[in-house]
XYZ file of C-alpha atoms in Angstrom:
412
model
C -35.750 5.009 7.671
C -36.742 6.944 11.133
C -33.760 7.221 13.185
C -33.421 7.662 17.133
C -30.200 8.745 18.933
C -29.259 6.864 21.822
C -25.745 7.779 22.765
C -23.660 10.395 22.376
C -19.460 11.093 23.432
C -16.194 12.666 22.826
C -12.967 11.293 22.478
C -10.103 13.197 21.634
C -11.382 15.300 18.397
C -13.981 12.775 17.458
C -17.394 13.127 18.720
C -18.885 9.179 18.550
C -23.308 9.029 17.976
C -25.478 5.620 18.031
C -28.436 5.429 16.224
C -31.034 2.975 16.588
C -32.862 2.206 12.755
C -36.356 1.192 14.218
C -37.460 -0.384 10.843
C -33.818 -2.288 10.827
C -31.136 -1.541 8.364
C -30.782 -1.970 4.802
C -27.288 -1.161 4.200
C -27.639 -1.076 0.360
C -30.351 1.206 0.637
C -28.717 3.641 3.066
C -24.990 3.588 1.161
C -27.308 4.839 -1.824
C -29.080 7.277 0.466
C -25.447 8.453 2.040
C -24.068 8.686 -2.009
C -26.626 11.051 -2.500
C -26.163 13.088 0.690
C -24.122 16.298 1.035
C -21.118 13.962 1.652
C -18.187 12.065 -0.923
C -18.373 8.472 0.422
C -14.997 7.335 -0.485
C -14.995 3.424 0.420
C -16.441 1.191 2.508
C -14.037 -1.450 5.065
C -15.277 -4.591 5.618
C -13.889 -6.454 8.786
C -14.367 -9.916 10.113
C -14.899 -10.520 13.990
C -14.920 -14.237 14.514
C -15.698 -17.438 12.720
C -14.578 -18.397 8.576
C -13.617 -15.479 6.061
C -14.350 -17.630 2.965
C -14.751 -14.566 0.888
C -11.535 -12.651 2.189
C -13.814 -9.758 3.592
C -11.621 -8.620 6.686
C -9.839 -4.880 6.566
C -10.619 -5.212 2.588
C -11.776 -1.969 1.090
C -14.397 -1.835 -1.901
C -15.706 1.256 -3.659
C -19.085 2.088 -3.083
C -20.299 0.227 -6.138
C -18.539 -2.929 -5.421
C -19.788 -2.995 -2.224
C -23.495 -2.749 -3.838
C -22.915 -5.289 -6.231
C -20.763 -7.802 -3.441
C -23.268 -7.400 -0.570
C -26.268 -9.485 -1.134
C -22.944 -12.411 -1.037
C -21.807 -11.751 2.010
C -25.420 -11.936 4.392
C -24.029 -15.733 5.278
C -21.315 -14.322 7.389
C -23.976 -12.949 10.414
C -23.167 -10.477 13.079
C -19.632 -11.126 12.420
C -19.578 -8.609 10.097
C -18.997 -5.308 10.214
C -18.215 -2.558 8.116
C -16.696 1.504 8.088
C -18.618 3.485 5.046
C -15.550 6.007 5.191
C -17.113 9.416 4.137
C -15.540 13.532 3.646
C -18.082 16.252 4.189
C -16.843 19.588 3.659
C -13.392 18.509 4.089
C -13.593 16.376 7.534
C -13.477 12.784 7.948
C -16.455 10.895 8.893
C -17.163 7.464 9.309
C -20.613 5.513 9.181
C -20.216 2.153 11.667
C -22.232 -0.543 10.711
C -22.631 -4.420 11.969
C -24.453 -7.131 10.368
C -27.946 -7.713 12.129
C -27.597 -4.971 14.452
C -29.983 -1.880 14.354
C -27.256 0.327 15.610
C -25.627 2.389 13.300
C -22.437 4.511 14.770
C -20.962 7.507 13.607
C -17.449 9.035 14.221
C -16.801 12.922 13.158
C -14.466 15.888 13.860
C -17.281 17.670 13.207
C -19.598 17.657 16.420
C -22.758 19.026 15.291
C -22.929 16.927 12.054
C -26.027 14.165 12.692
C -26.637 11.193 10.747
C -29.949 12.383 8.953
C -27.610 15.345 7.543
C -25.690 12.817 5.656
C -28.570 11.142 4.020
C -30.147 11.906 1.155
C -33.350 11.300 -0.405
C -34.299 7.779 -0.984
C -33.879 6.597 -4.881
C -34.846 3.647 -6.750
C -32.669 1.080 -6.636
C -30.959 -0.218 -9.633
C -30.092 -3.460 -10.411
C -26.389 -4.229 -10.208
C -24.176 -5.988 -12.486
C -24.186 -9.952 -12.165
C -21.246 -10.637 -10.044
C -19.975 -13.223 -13.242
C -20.004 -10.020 -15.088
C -18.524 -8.134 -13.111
C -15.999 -10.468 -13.033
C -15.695 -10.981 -16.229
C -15.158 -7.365 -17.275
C -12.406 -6.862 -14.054
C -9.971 -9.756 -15.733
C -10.581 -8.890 -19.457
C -9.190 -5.172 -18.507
C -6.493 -6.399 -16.170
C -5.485 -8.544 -18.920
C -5.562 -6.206 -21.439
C -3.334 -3.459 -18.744
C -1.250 -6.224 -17.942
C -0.365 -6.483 -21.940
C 0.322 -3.131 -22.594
C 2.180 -2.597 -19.817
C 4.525 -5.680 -20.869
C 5.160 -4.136 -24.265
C 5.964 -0.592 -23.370
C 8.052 -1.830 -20.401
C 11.218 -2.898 -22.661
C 11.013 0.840 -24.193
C 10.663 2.960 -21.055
C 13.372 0.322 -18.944
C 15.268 0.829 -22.280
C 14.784 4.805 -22.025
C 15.538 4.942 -18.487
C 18.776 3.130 -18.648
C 20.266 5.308 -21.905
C 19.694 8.421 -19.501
C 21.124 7.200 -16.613
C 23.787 6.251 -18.350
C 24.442 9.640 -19.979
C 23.869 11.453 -16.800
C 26.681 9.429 -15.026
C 29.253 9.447 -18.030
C 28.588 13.756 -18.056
C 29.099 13.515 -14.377
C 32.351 12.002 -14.696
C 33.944 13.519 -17.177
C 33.128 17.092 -15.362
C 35.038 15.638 -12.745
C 38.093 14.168 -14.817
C 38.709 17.518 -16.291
C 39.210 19.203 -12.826
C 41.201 16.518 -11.245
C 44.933 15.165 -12.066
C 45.859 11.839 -13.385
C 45.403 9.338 -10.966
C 42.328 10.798 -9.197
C 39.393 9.016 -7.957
C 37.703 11.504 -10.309
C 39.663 9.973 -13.212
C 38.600 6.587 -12.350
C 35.233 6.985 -12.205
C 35.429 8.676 -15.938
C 37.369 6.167 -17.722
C 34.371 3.957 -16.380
C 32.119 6.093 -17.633
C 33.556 6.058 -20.665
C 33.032 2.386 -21.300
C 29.042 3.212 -20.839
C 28.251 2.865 -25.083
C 29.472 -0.803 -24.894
C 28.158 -1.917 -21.647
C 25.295 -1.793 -19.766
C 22.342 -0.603 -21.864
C 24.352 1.352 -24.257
C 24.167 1.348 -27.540
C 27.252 0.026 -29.163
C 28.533 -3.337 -28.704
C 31.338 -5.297 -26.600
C 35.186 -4.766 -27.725
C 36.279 -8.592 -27.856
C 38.536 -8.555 -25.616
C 35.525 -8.115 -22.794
C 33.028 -11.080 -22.975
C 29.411 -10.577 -23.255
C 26.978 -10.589 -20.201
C 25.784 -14.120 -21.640
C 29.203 -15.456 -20.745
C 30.533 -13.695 -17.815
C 29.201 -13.749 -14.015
C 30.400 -10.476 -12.592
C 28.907 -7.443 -12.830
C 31.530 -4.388 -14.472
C 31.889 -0.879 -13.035
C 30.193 1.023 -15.747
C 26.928 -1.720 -14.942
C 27.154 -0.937 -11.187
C 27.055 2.990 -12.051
C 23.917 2.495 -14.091
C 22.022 0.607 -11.907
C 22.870 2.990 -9.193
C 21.323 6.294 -11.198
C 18.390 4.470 -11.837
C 18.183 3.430 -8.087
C 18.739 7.206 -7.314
C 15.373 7.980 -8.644
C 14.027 6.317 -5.359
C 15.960 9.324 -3.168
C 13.545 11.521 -5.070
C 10.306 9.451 -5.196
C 7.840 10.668 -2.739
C 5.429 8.632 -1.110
C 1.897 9.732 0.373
C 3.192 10.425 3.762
C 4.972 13.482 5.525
C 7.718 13.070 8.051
C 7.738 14.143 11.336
C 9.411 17.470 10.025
C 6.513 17.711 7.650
C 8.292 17.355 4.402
C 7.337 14.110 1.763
C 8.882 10.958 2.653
C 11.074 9.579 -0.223
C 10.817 5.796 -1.630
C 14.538 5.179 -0.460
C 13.656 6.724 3.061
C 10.782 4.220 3.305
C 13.107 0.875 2.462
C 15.869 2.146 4.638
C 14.010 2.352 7.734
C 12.346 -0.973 6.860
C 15.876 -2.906 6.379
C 16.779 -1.481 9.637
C 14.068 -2.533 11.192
C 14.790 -6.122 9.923
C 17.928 -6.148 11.037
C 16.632 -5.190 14.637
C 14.367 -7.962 14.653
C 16.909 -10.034 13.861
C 17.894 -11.259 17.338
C 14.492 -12.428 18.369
C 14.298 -16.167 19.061
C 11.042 -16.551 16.870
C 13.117 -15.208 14.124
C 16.103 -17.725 14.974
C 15.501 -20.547 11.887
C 14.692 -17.423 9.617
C 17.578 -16.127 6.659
C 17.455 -12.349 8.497
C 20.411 -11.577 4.988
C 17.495 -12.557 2.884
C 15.321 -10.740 4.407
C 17.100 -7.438 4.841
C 18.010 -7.758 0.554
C 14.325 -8.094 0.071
C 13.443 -5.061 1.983
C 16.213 -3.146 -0.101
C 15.077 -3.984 -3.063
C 11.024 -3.776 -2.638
C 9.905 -0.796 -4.189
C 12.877 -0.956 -6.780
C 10.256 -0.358 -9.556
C 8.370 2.845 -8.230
C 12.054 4.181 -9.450
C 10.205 3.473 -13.160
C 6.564 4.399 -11.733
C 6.454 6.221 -9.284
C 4.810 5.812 -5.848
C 1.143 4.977 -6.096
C -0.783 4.980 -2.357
C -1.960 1.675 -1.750
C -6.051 2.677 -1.422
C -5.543 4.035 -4.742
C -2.688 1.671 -6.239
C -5.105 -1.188 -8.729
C -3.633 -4.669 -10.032
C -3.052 -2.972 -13.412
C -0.847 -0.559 -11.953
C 0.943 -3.282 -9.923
C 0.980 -5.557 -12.894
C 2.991 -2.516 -14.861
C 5.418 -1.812 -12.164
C 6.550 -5.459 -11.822
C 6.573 -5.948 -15.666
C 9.258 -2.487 -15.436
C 11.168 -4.190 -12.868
C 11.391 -7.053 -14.616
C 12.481 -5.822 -18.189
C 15.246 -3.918 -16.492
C 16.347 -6.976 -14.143
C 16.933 -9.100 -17.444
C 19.788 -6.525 -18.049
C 21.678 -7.447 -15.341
C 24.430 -9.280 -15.127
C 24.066 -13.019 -15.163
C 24.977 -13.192 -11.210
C 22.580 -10.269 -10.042
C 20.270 -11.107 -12.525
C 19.712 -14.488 -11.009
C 19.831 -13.581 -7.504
C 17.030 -10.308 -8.430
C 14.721 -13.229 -10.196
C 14.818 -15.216 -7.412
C 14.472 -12.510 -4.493
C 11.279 -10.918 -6.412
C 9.562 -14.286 -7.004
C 9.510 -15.011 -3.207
C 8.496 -11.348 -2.475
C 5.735 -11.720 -4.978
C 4.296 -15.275 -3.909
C 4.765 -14.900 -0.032
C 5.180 -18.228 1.155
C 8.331 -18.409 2.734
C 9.192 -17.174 6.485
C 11.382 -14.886 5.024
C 9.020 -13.356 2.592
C 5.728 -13.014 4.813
C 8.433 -11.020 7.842
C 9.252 -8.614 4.832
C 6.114 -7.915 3.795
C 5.043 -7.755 7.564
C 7.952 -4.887 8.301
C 7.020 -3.477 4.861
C 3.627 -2.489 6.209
C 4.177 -1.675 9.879
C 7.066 1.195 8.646
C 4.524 2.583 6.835
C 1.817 2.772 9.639
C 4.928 4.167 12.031
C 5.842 6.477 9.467
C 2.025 7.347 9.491
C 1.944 8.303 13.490
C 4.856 10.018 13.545
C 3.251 12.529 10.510
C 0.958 15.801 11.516
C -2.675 14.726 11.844
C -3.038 17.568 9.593
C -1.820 15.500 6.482
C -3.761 12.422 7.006
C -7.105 11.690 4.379
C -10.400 10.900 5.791
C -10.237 7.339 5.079
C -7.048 6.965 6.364
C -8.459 6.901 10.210
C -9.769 3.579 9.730
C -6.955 2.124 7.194
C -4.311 2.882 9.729
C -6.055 0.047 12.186
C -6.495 -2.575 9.338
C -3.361 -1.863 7.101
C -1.000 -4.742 7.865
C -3.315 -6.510 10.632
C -3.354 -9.700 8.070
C 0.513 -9.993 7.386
C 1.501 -9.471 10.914
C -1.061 -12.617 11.944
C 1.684 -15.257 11.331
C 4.209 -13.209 14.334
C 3.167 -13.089 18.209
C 6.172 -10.343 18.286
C 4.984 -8.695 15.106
C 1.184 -9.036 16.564
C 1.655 -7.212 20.020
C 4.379 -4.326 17.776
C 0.868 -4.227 15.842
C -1.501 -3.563 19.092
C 1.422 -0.889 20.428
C 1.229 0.633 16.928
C -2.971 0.692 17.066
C -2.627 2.191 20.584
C -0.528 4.869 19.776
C -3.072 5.685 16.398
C -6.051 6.328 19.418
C -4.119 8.465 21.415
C -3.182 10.432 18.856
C -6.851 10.591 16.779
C -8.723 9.643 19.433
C -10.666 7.135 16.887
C -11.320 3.850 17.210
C -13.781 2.948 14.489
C -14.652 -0.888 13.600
C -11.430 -1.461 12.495
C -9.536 -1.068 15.990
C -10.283 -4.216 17.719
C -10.205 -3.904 21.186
């Protein structure tokens, strides 16, 4: 493939090249020729421009290999399409910019003498991929098989999880029984903790004169304390992003803000038929079962690994009292299937904390193929919201003053 430079500029740290491919371009053949180049190509963003997205192609990310084995699928969709081949060459970030029919093939790069041909390497014979039925095939028999072990160790780790909490709490309180009086708040809290080994997880059973979770509504103190150690967990769950300080983020951190910011919204008029209560308990309660898993970042985060946290979440919600148990099944349901005002605004806010939370980090602590994801990352969910749409465009401008990239994912 002979190559000829036609533009060159700078823009903030980012030095942006065009190349004109005067035999055309074969994008399988050059992802294959940029695998075997001195880079790590990491992924490569899709993005839709105009017209139908019958395949779901727009801001969705596919490994390399998926991408070879999905391509020859999506030449129907025409110039509309366009794609980031997200790559990390000695440590920088750079990105390969490629559109559907065009000859022109853009490149973005901190590093300003790097040149496309330096990312290439030599040609090599293709290999035929997998049959996409395959493929297929193969992706749901090991989701399914994830999804069942996941199920059956859930009961013993929720199990696990609750038994320590519970034990942490009790030794808590009866530390701070023995240096308080009679009476004390201290006191309280122990003789509640004492009641742990027939309640909530424990091991022993009822007394009869308390009735069993089956039969009562109401939720007891020595419940409330357990399900507030394991919700601790989430103050020291870290997610994938710094704050502006520079330390990790925690979990907790992350649903704070985003309750807030639900109850902010809550006075816009578009917002006026909307439940903003049921919204602000969903965004509580989101990432309730990274307190099980931990946090997961979401381009490395699979269905398996979602399918394991909810089955976690789950087991331990059954525990519950009947009256929070209920109210828990029903919340997460809606989360999950999205089709309620109320659940597609969560999910919305859910994303656009993250890409503020993003911004307001050091550049320094950003990956490589986070440049482009921070355009594309919540771009769908916020569709449905003319307010959420333009906090989206405010969000994207603030990304390009502060990376001075644009990349195909920031639409203009």
């Amino acid at each position: 493939m002979r190559l000829q430079k036609i533009s060159e500029s700078t823009s903030g740290i980012f030095t942006y090249r065009e190349y004109r491919a005067e035999e055309g371009t074969d994008f399988i053949k050059l992802i294959r020729r940029l695998q075997a180049g001195p880079g790590n190509v990491e992924e490569v963003i899709s993005y839709v421009f105009g017209g139908e997205d019958p395949m779901g192609l727009d801001a969705r990310s596919f490994s390399p290999e998926e991408f070879i084995g999905m391509y020859p699928e999506m030449r129907d969709y025409g110039p509309e399409l366009a794609f980031d081949v997200v790559i990390r060459r000695e440590g920088h970030p750079v990105t390969v910019e490629l559109t559907q029919g065009d000859a022109v093939i853009g490149t973005n790069s901190v590093d300003r003498e790097v040149e496309l041909e330096e990312l290439l390497g030599p040609e090599t014979p293709e290999t035929e991929p997998a049959p996409a039925e395959t493929q297929a095939a193969q992706t749901a028999q090991t989701a399914e098989t994830h999804a069942a072990q996941a199920a059956q160790a859930a009961e013993t780790q929720v199990a696990q999880a609750a038994q320590a909490a519970e034990t942490r709490a009790a030794q808590a309180a009866g530390q701070g029984a023995s240096a308080s009086g009679p009476g004390s708040a201290e006191e309280g809290a122990s003789e509640a903790a004492d009641a742990f080994e027939t309640g909530f997880g424990g091991a022993g059973c009822r007394s009869a004169a308390e009735p069993d979770n089956a039969l009562r509504e109401e939720m007891t103190p020595q419940e409330l304390l357990s399900v507030l150690s394991v919700a601790e967990k989430l103050k020291c769950v870290t997610r994938h992003c710094d704050t502006s300080s520079g330390r990790r983020e925690s979990v907790a951190e992350h649903s704070w803000r985003t309750a807030l910011m639900a109850m902010l919204v809550s006075g816009q008029k578009e917002y006026a038929g909307y439940d903003m209560n049921r919204v602000i308990r969903m965004c509580l309660i989101h990432d309730l079962g990274e307190a099980f898993t931990g946090d997961i970042p979401t381009f490395e985060k699979t269905s398996e690994d979602a399918d394991r946290e909810d089955a976690l979440l789950d087991a331990w919600v059954e525990r519950f009292a009947p009256a929070q148990r209920e109210e828990f099944r029903a919340l997460l349901l809606e989360m999950r299937l999205r089709q309620t005002p109320e659940a597609r605004l969560y999910k919305a806010l859910d994303k656009m904390e993250a890409v503020i939370q993003h911004n307001e980090a050091d550049l320094s602590s950003w990956e490589p193929r986070e440049y482009a994801l921070q355009y594309v990352y919540g771009r769908e969910e916020v569709a449905f919201s003319p307010f959420l749409r333009a906090l989206k465009e405010q969000i994207d401008a603030w990304t390009k003053r502060k990376t001075g990239f644009g990349g195909a994912g920031a639409k203009e």
